[in-house]
């Protein structure tokens, strides 16, 4: 009888501890493959632990085929994710999973964009009869937004909206699946406890050699890299929280799951979650509009960078300086004339 294959998918927005969590899966004996994107000092000094084939050959190909910009808040519909035009990419994804599972029964991956493609992946998991397991990364929304601002230059409000629009689909679209919420701050404080929560939740075999766990908890995790710590009172006092007050409710509810005070099936969780979904439905048109503005702004910045890199732009630099000087003089003269007319 063929052994059941298990897939472990880490879901969460960038800067929320997804890399630390997926590295923790490796310490529990879950294979991540050998095709990893390298880390960098700005984004993630210790590595992203993202499968390059997943990120570029699958996810990148899907976004390109559907002309979808993945860096915003909007998500692809289930119909788009299962469209016939993606058939070649779907076959490539199936082949990739078959290759990854050749020598293991436990394999995992993460990419913040995965939450926008869950319908695509889940249809493949069902077809291949792979057991789905989800780890939802949870970090204080304000801390995540400030960290995201640090590496991207985006406004804190943008980070808060991204946090919200990644966490809610991560929970809503894994209903009925095996899943756990791992809080990044608690992982840093008590890594052994969080690893054990993962192991017991998914009934992973206990490793006889604990060297991998010790290396992870003692050498890999580094509290010094946790530069943007925030606490619950900050979610009330910080002015940026006004753009997405729903973040606070989602944070408090999911923290109850992360601390095992509640589980996803508990009536209290279900009631509060339905209230959150209703509030999101009411405010979502505003978020969608903001998302379009952000994407338009992103495209305009890209166009401007392309212009500034062009040879013609550089050749016209002296003329632009002269034109700018004369324009400032004309503006000053017009202002002086208006003031003279108004008060003279």
Coordinates of C-alpha atoms in Angstrom, one line a residue:
X1 CA 0.0 0.0 0.0
X2 CA 1.4 3.4 -1.0
X3 CA 2.2 5.7 1.9
X4 CA 0.0 8.9 2.2
X5 CA 1.8 12.0 0.9
X6 CA 1.6 15.1 3.0
X7 CA 2.0 18.6 1.8
X8 CA 2.7 21.4 4.3
X9 CA 1.9 25.0 3.1
X10 CA 2.9 28.0 5.1
X11 CA 0.5 30.9 4.5
X12 CA 1.0 34.5 5.5
X13 CA 2.0 37.9 4.4
X14 CA 5.6 38.9 3.9
X15 CA 7.4 40.1 7.0
X16 CA 5.2 37.9 9.3
X17 CA 7.7 35.2 10.1
X18 CA 6.9 32.8 7.2
X19 CA 10.6 32.1 6.6
X20 CA 11.3 31.3 10.2
X21 CA 8.3 29.0 10.3
X22 CA 9.0 27.1 7.2
X23 CA 12.6 26.6 8.4
X24 CA 11.1 25.2 11.5
X25 CA 9.3 22.6 9.4
X26 CA 12.7 21.4 8.2
X27 CA 13.7 20.9 11.8
X28 CA 10.8 18.6 12.2
X29 CA 11.9 16.4 9.3
X30 CA 9.8 17.9 6.6
X31 CA 11.6 18.2 3.3
X32 CA 11.8 21.7 1.6
X33 CA 13.8 20.6 -1.4
X34 CA 17.1 21.9 -2.6
X35 CA 15.8 24.6 -5.0
X36 CA 15.8 27.6 -2.5
X37 CA 15.9 31.3 -3.3
X38 CA 19.0 32.9 -1.7
X39 CA 18.5 35.3 1.2
X40 CA 19.8 38.9 1.2
X41 CA 20.7 41.4 4.0
X42 CA 17.8 43.8 3.3
X43 CA 14.9 41.3 3.2
X44 CA 16.0 38.1 4.9
X45 CA 19.6 37.6 5.9
X46 CA 19.1 33.9 6.9
X47 CA 17.2 32.9 3.8
X48 CA 13.7 32.9 2.3
X49 CA 13.4 29.1 2.1
X50 CA 11.2 29.4 -0.9
X51 CA 11.2 26.9 -3.7
X52 CA 12.4 28.7 -6.8
X53 CA 10.4 26.5 -9.1
X54 CA 7.2 27.2 -7.1
X55 CA 7.8 31.0 -7.0
X56 CA 8.9 31.6 -10.6
X57 CA 7.9 28.6 -12.8
X58 CA 4.5 28.1 -11.2
X59 CA 3.3 31.3 -9.4
X60 CA 5.1 33.7 -11.7
X61 CA 3.8 31.9 -14.7
X62 CA 0.2 32.0 -13.5
X63 CA 0.4 35.7 -12.7
X64 CA 1.9 36.4 -16.1
X65 CA -0.7 34.3 -18.0
X66 CA -3.5 36.0 -16.2
X67 CA -1.9 39.5 -16.4
X68 CA -2.3 39.8 -12.6
X69 CA -0.2 41.9 -10.3
X70 CA 0.4 39.8 -7.2
X71 CA 1.7 42.6 -4.9
X72 CA -1.6 44.2 -4.1
X73 CA -4.6 43.3 -1.9
X74 CA -6.9 41.8 -4.5
X75 CA -7.1 38.1 -5.1
X76 CA -7.8 35.9 -8.1
X77 CA -11.2 34.3 -8.2
X78 CA -11.5 30.5 -8.2
X79 CA -12.7 30.6 -11.8
X80 CA -9.5 32.4 -12.8
X81 CA -7.3 30.0 -10.9
X82 CA -8.9 27.0 -12.6
X83 CA -9.2 28.5 -16.1
X84 CA -8.3 26.2 -19.0
X85 CA -5.5 28.6 -20.1
X86 CA -3.5 27.5 -17.0
X87 CA -3.6 23.8 -18.1
X88 CA 0.1 23.7 -19.1
X89 CA 1.1 25.4 -15.8
X90 CA -1.1 22.9 -13.9
X91 CA 0.6 20.0 -15.5
X92 CA 4.0 21.5 -14.6
X93 CA 2.8 21.9 -11.0
X94 CA 1.7 18.2 -10.9
X95 CA 5.1 17.1 -12.3
X96 CA 6.9 19.3 -9.8
X97 CA 5.0 17.7 -6.9
X98 CA 5.6 14.2 -8.2
X99 CA 9.3 15.0 -8.4
X100 CA 9.4 16.5 -4.9
X101 CA 7.6 13.5 -3.4
X102 CA 9.9 10.9 -5.0
X103 CA 12.0 10.4 -1.9
X104 CA 9.8 11.8 0.9
X105 CA 6.2 11.6 2.2
X106 CA 6.4 15.0 3.9
X107 CA 7.2 18.1 1.8
X108 CA 6.5 21.7 2.3
X109 CA 6.8 25.2 0.7
X110 CA 5.9 28.8 1.3
X111 CA 5.5 31.9 -0.8
X112 CA 3.4 34.9 0.4
X113 CA 1.6 34.8 -3.0
X114 CA 0.3 31.3 -2.3
X115 CA -2.8 32.6 -0.5
X116 CA -3.9 34.1 -3.8
X117 CA -3.6 30.7 -5.5
X118 CA -5.1 28.3 -3.0
X119 CA -7.9 27.2 -5.4
X120 CA -5.3 26.3 -8.0
X121 CA -3.2 24.2 -5.6
X122 CA -6.1 22.6 -3.7
X123 CA -7.6 21.3 -6.9
X124 CA -4.2 19.6 -7.6
X125 CA -3.9 18.3 -4.1
X126 CA -7.3 16.6 -4.5
X127 CA -6.4 15.1 -7.8
X128 CA -3.2 13.7 -6.5
X129 CA -4.8 12.6 -3.2
X130 CA -2.3 14.5 -1.2
X131 CA -3.1 15.3 2.5
X132 CA -3.2 19.0 3.0
X133 CA -1.7 20.7 6.0
X134 CA -1.6 24.5 6.5
X135 CA 0.5 26.6 8.9
X136 CA -0.8 30.2 9.1
X137 CA 1.8 32.7 10.2
X138 CA 0.6 35.4 12.5
X139 CA 2.5 38.5 13.5
X140 CA 1.4 41.6 15.2
X141 CA -0.1 43.6 12.3
X142 CA 1.6 46.9 13.2
X143 CA 5.0 45.2 13.6
X144 CA 4.6 43.5 10.3
X145 CA 3.6 46.8 8.6
X146 CA 6.6 48.7 10.0
X147 CA 8.9 45.9 9.0
X148 CA 7.4 46.0 5.5
X149 CA 7.8 49.7 5.4
X150 CA 11.4 49.3 6.3
X151 CA 12.3 47.1 3.4
X152 CA 9.9 48.5 0.7
X153 CA 9.4 52.1 1.6
X154 CA 5.6 51.6 1.5
X155 CA 3.3 53.4 3.9
X156 CA 2.4 51.6 7.1
X157 CA -1.2 51.7 6.1
X158 CA -0.4 49.6 3.0
X159 CA 1.2 47.0 5.2
X160 CA -1.8 46.8 7.4
X161 CA -4.1 46.3 4.5
X162 CA -1.9 43.6 3.1
X163 CA -1.8 41.9 6.5
X164 CA -5.6 41.8 6.6
X165 CA -6.1 40.7 3.0
X166 CA -3.6 37.8 3.4
X167 CA -4.8 36.5 6.8
X168 CA -8.5 36.5 6.2
X169 CA -8.3 34.4 2.9
X170 CA -5.7 32.1 4.6
X171 CA -8.2 31.2 7.3
X172 CA -11.4 31.3 5.1
X173 CA -10.0 29.1 2.3
X174 CA -8.5 26.4 4.5
X175 CA -11.8 25.6 6.3
X176 CA -12.1 21.9 7.1
X177 CA -8.4 21.3 6.5
X178 CA -5.7 20.4 8.9
X179 CA -4.2 23.7 10.0
X180 CA -2.5 25.6 12.9
X181 CA -1.8 29.2 13.7
X182 CA 1.8 30.0 14.7
X183 CA 2.5 33.4 16.2
X184 CA 5.9 34.7 15.2
X185 CA 6.6 36.5 18.4
X186 CA 5.8 33.3 20.4
X187 CA 8.0 31.3 18.1
X188 CA 11.0 33.5 18.9
X189 CA 10.3 33.3 22.7
X190 CA 9.4 29.6 22.9
X191 CA 10.5 27.8 19.7
X192 CA 10.4 24.3 21.2
X193 CA 6.8 24.8 22.3
X194 CA 5.7 26.0 18.9
X195 CA 7.6 23.2 17.1
X196 CA 5.8 20.7 19.4
X197 CA 2.4 22.2 18.6
X198 CA 3.1 21.7 14.9
X199 CA 4.4 18.2 15.4
X200 CA 1.3 17.1 17.4
X201 CA -1.2 18.9 15.3
X202 CA -0.1 17.1 12.2
X203 CA 0.9 13.9 13.9
X204 CA 4.4 14.0 12.6
X205 CA 6.7 11.2 13.5
X206 CA 9.0 12.1 16.4
X207 CA 12.7 12.3 15.4
X208 CA 15.1 10.1 17.3
X209 CA 17.9 12.6 16.6
X210 CA 17.0 16.1 17.9
X211 CA 20.1 17.8 16.5
X212 CA 18.1 19.5 13.8
X213 CA 15.6 20.9 16.3
X214 CA 18.5 22.1 18.5
X215 CA 20.3 23.8 15.6
X216 CA 17.0 25.6 14.7
X217 CA 16.2 26.8 18.2
X218 CA 19.7 27.7 19.4
X219 CA 21.5 28.8 16.2
X220 CA 19.0 29.7 13.5
X221 CA 16.4 31.8 15.4
X222 CA 17.9 35.2 16.3
X223 CA 15.9 37.6 18.4
X224 CA 18.2 40.4 17.2
X225 CA 16.6 40.2 13.8
X226 CA 13.2 41.0 15.4
X227 CA 13.6 44.7 15.0
X228 CA 10.0 45.8 14.9
X229 CA 8.3 44.7 18.1
X230 CA 4.8 46.0 18.9
X231 CA 2.3 45.2 21.6
X232 CA -1.5 45.2 21.9
X233 CA -1.8 48.8 23.3
X234 CA -0.1 50.0 20.1
X235 CA -3.0 48.7 18.1
X236 CA -5.2 51.2 19.8
X237 CA -2.9 54.2 20.1
X238 CA -1.1 54.2 16.7
X239 CA -2.9 56.5 14.2
X240 CA -2.3 54.3 11.2
X241 CA -4.6 51.6 12.7
X242 CA -7.5 53.8 11.7
X243 CA -7.2 52.7 8.1
X244 CA -7.9 49.0 9.0
X245 CA -9.4 48.7 12.5
X246 CA -10.5 45.2 11.5
X247 CA -6.9 44.1 11.9
X248 CA -7.2 44.4 15.6
X249 CA -10.2 42.1 15.8
X250 CA -8.6 39.5 13.5
X251 CA -5.3 39.7 15.5
X252 CA -7.0 39.1 18.8
X253 CA -9.2 36.3 17.5
X254 CA -6.3 34.4 15.8
X255 CA -4.1 34.9 18.8
X256 CA -6.7 32.9 20.8
X257 CA -6.2 30.1 18.3
X258 CA -2.4 30.5 18.4
X259 CA -2.4 30.1 22.2
X260 CA -4.9 27.2 22.1
X261 CA -7.5 29.2 24.0
X262 CA -9.9 28.5 21.1
X263 CA -9.9 26.3 18.0
X264 CA -11.3 27.0 14.6
X265 CA -14.4 24.8 15.2
X266 CA -15.3 26.5 18.5
X267 CA -18.7 28.3 18.4
X268 CA -17.1 31.5 19.8
X269 CA -14.6 31.5 17.0
X270 CA -17.2 30.8 14.3
X271 CA -19.5 33.5 15.5
X272 CA -16.7 36.1 15.7
X273 CA -15.3 35.1 12.4
X274 CA -18.7 35.5 10.6
X275 CA -18.9 39.0 12.1
X276 CA -15.4 39.8 10.7
X277 CA -16.4 38.5 7.3
X278 CA -19.5 40.7 7.3
X279 CA -17.6 43.8 8.2
X280 CA -15.0 43.0 5.5
X281 CA -17.7 42.6 2.9
X282 CA -19.0 46.1 3.8
X283 CA -15.6 47.8 3.6
X284 CA -14.1 45.8 0.8
X285 CA -15.2 48.1 -2.1
X286 CA -13.1 50.8 -0.4
X287 CA -10.1 48.5 -0.1
X288 CA -10.5 47.4 -3.7
X289 CA -10.5 51.0 -4.9
X290 CA -7.3 51.7 -2.8
X291 CA -5.8 48.6 -4.3
X292 CA -6.4 49.9 -7.9
X293 CA -4.9 53.3 -6.9
X294 CA -1.8 51.6 -5.4
X295 CA -1.3 49.5 -8.5
X296 CA -1.7 52.5 -10.8
X297 CA 0.8 54.4 -8.7
X298 CA 3.2 51.4 -8.9
X299 CA 2.9 51.3 -12.7
X300 CA 3.5 55.1 -13.0
X301 CA 6.6 54.8 -10.8
X302 CA 7.8 52.0 -13.0
X303 CA 7.2 54.0 -16.2
X304 CA 9.0 57.0 -14.7
X305 CA 12.0 54.8 -13.8
X306 CA 12.2 53.5 -17.3
X307 CA 12.1 57.1 -18.7
X308 CA 14.9 58.2 -16.3
X309 CA 17.0 55.3 -17.5
X310 CA 16.6 56.2 -21.2
X311 CA 19.4 57.6 -23.2
X312 CA 17.2 60.5 -24.5
X313 CA 16.4 61.6 -20.9
X314 CA 20.1 61.7 -20.0
X315 CA 21.0 63.6 -23.2
X316 CA 18.3 66.3 -22.5
X317 CA 19.5 66.8 -18.9
X318 CA 21.2 70.3 -19.6
X319 CA 18.0 71.5 -21.4
X320 CA 15.8 70.3 -18.5
X321 CA 18.0 72.3 -16.1
X322 CA 17.6 75.4 -18.1
X323 CA 13.9 74.9 -18.6
X324 CA 13.4 74.3 -14.9
X325 CA 15.2 77.5 -14.0
X326 CA 13.1 79.6 -16.3
X327 CA 9.9 77.8 -15.1
X328 CA 10.6 78.7 -11.5
X329 CA 11.2 82.3 -12.5
X330 CA 7.9 82.5 -14.4
X331 CA 6.1 80.9 -11.4
X332 CA 7.6 83.5 -9.0
X333 CA 6.7 86.3 -11.4
X334 CA 3.0 85.1 -11.7
X335 CA 2.8 84.7 -7.9
X336 CA 4.2 88.3 -7.4
X337 CA 1.7 89.6 -9.9
X338 CA -1.3 87.9 -8.2
X339 CA -0.2 89.2 -4.8
X340 CA 0.2 92.7 -6.2
X341 CA -3.3 92.5 -7.8
X342 CA -4.9 91.2 -4.6
X343 CA -3.3 93.6 -2.1
X344 CA -2.0 96.4 -4.2

